[in-house]
């Protein structure tokens, strides 16, 4: 085999190897890009998938008829909604979420809900009284909150 022939074979092998490496690089880029996209979807979707929690909480009254407040707690959006079924009053504010609890300070009234325990403390600052109530999970449809 002559020198010229060996040179052509070596050059052909080099071209073949470059083509193979290029294909492997492209495959790696596709796999890597897919992996990053899947990870981004997983992490960004976890907050989006966490639906608000709707609670109906009752406070005992001297008359024996409980006073009811419904709450919409959205930790991802950091919102705390209060709905009063007796009057139809509804409000949504920025709340604080930490350690399985949600709280809202409305000035004259402050709320603290322990979501896991199903309990609520209402601090009626305007009259210097605190009372507690019990909560149960309800659906959005039952909550009274408008979309």
Short mmCIF file of C-alpha atoms in Angstrom, two decimals:
data_model
loop_
_atom_site.label_atom_id
_atom_site.label_comp_id
_atom_site.label_asym_id
_atom_site.label_seq_id
_atom_site.Cartn_x
_atom_site.Cartn_y
_atom_site.Cartn_z
CA UNK A 1 0.00 0.00 0.00
CA UNK A 2 1.44 3.31 -1.06
CA UNK A 3 1.87 6.42 1.01
CA UNK A 4 -0.83 8.22 -0.94
CA UNK A 5 -3.32 5.41 -0.33
CA UNK A 6 -2.63 5.38 3.43
CA UNK A 7 -3.13 9.14 3.52
CA UNK A 8 -6.56 8.81 1.90
CA UNK A 9 -7.57 6.09 4.37
CA UNK A 10 -6.44 8.19 7.33
CA UNK A 11 -8.28 11.23 5.98
CA UNK A 12 -11.44 9.14 5.43
CA UNK A 13 -11.22 7.81 9.00
CA UNK A 14 -10.82 11.36 10.36
CA UNK A 15 -13.87 12.56 8.42
CA UNK A 16 -15.88 9.56 9.66
CA UNK A 17 -14.82 10.22 13.29
CA UNK A 18 -15.71 13.94 13.04
CA UNK A 19 -19.16 13.05 11.70
CA UNK A 20 -19.67 10.52 14.49
CA UNK A 21 -18.55 13.03 17.16
CA UNK A 22 -20.85 15.70 15.74
CA UNK A 23 -23.82 13.31 15.92
CA UNK A 24 -22.95 12.36 19.52
CA UNK A 25 -22.62 16.05 20.46
CA UNK A 26 -26.03 16.78 18.95
CA UNK A 27 -27.59 13.83 20.77
CA UNK A 28 -26.01 15.02 24.03
CA UNK A 29 -27.34 18.54 23.49
CA UNK A 30 -30.84 17.21 22.84
CA UNK A 31 -30.74 15.00 25.94
CA UNK A 32 -29.28 17.79 28.09
CA UNK A 33 -31.83 20.30 26.80
CA UNK A 34 -34.66 17.87 27.44
CA UNK A 35 -33.38 17.24 30.96
CA UNK A 36 -33.24 20.93 31.77
CA UNK A 37 -36.70 21.48 30.31
CA UNK A 38 -38.14 18.62 32.37
CA UNK A 39 -36.47 19.90 35.55
CA UNK A 40 -37.72 23.43 34.92
CA UNK A 41 -41.25 22.14 34.36
CA UNK A 42 -41.10 20.02 37.50
CA UNK A 43 -39.93 22.85 39.75
CA UNK A 44 -42.01 25.63 38.22
CA UNK A 45 -45.08 23.41 38.12
CA UNK A 46 -44.90 22.45 41.79
CA UNK A 47 -46.06 25.89 42.91
CA UNK A 48 -48.64 26.07 40.16
CA UNK A 49 -50.05 22.67 41.10
CA UNK A 50 -50.53 23.65 44.75
CA UNK A 51 -54.18 24.64 44.76
CA UNK A 52 -55.56 27.07 47.35
CA UNK A 53 -56.92 25.58 50.56
CA UNK A 54 -60.52 26.48 51.40
CA UNK A 55 -61.66 26.33 55.02
CA UNK A 56 -64.90 26.98 56.84
CA UNK A 57 -64.27 28.05 60.44
CA UNK A 58 -66.81 28.42 63.23
CA UNK A 59 -66.65 30.54 66.37
CA UNK A 60 -68.99 29.87 69.27
CA UNK A 61 -71.33 32.72 70.23
CA UNK A 62 -73.33 33.36 73.41
CA UNK A 63 -76.54 32.85 71.37
CA UNK A 64 -75.49 29.30 70.51
CA UNK A 65 -75.45 29.90 66.75
CA UNK A 66 -71.86 29.73 65.51
CA UNK A 67 -70.34 32.64 63.62
CA UNK A 68 -68.91 31.32 60.34
CA UNK A 69 -65.99 32.62 58.31
CA UNK A 70 -64.66 30.96 55.16
CA UNK A 71 -61.03 31.33 54.19
CA UNK A 72 -59.12 30.89 50.93
CA UNK A 73 -55.44 30.31 51.63
CA UNK A 74 -53.05 30.34 48.69
CA UNK A 75 -49.49 29.89 49.87
CA UNK A 76 -48.04 30.04 46.34
CA UNK A 77 -49.70 33.42 45.67
CA UNK A 78 -49.25 34.50 49.33
CA UNK A 79 -52.94 35.46 49.53
CA UNK A 80 -55.36 35.10 52.42
CA UNK A 81 -59.05 35.51 51.62
CA UNK A 82 -61.85 36.08 54.12
CA UNK A 83 -65.51 35.50 53.23
CA UNK A 84 -68.38 36.12 55.67
CA UNK A 85 -71.38 34.01 54.57
CA UNK A 86 -73.81 35.94 56.82
CA UNK A 87 -73.15 39.24 55.05
CA UNK A 88 -71.60 38.17 51.72
CA UNK A 89 -68.53 40.30 52.50
CA UNK A 90 -65.38 39.09 50.74
CA UNK A 91 -61.82 40.35 50.78
CA UNK A 92 -58.44 39.08 49.63
CA UNK A 93 -55.15 40.36 51.09
CA UNK A 94 -51.49 39.42 51.15
CA UNK A 95 -50.97 36.99 54.01
CA UNK A 96 -48.06 35.38 55.81
CA UNK A 97 -47.39 31.65 55.52
CA UNK A 98 -44.89 29.75 57.66
CA UNK A 99 -44.69 26.44 59.48
CA UNK A 100 -48.09 25.19 58.34
CA UNK A 101 -49.80 28.35 59.55
CA UNK A 102 -51.38 31.24 57.70
CA UNK A 103 -51.89 34.67 59.21
CA UNK A 104 -53.39 37.98 58.22
CA UNK A 105 -53.33 41.31 60.03
CA UNK A 106 -56.25 43.49 58.97
CA UNK A 107 -55.54 46.18 61.55
CA UNK A 108 -58.56 45.89 63.83
CA UNK A 109 -58.66 42.09 63.46
CA UNK A 110 -55.85 39.58 63.03
CA UNK A 111 -56.26 35.93 62.04
CA UNK A 112 -53.96 32.98 62.60
CA UNK A 113 -54.91 29.61 61.16
CA UNK A 114 -53.12 26.36 61.93
CA UNK A 115 -53.99 24.51 58.75
CA UNK A 116 -52.96 21.03 59.93
CA UNK A 117 -54.77 21.28 63.28
CA UNK A 118 -57.88 22.90 61.79
CA UNK A 119 -57.89 25.72 64.31
CA UNK A 120 -58.13 29.50 64.06
CA UNK A 121 -57.42 32.34 66.46
CA UNK A 122 -59.17 35.66 65.93
CA UNK A 123 -57.57 38.63 67.66
CA UNK A 124 -60.19 41.39 67.87
CA UNK A 125 -57.70 44.17 68.52
CA UNK A 126 -60.37 46.87 68.47
CA UNK A 127 -61.88 45.48 71.69
CA UNK A 128 -58.86 43.63 73.10
CA UNK A 129 -60.34 40.11 72.85
CA UNK A 130 -59.12 36.85 71.38
CA UNK A 131 -61.22 33.81 70.61
CA UNK A 132 -60.67 30.52 68.89
CA UNK A 133 -62.57 28.43 66.43
CA UNK A 134 -62.47 25.16 64.57
CA UNK A 135 -62.03 24.73 60.83
CA UNK A 136 -62.83 22.10 58.26
CA UNK A 137 -61.69 21.82 54.66
CA UNK A 138 -64.31 22.67 52.04
CA UNK A 139 -64.35 22.91 48.25
CA UNK A 140 -64.03 26.09 46.23
CA UNK A 141 -67.71 25.79 45.28
CA UNK A 142 -68.70 25.62 48.96
CA UNK A 143 -66.43 28.52 49.96
CA UNK A 144 -68.48 31.38 48.54
CA UNK A 145 -65.41 32.93 46.89
CA UNK A 146 -65.95 34.22 43.40
CA UNK A 147 -63.44 33.29 40.69
#
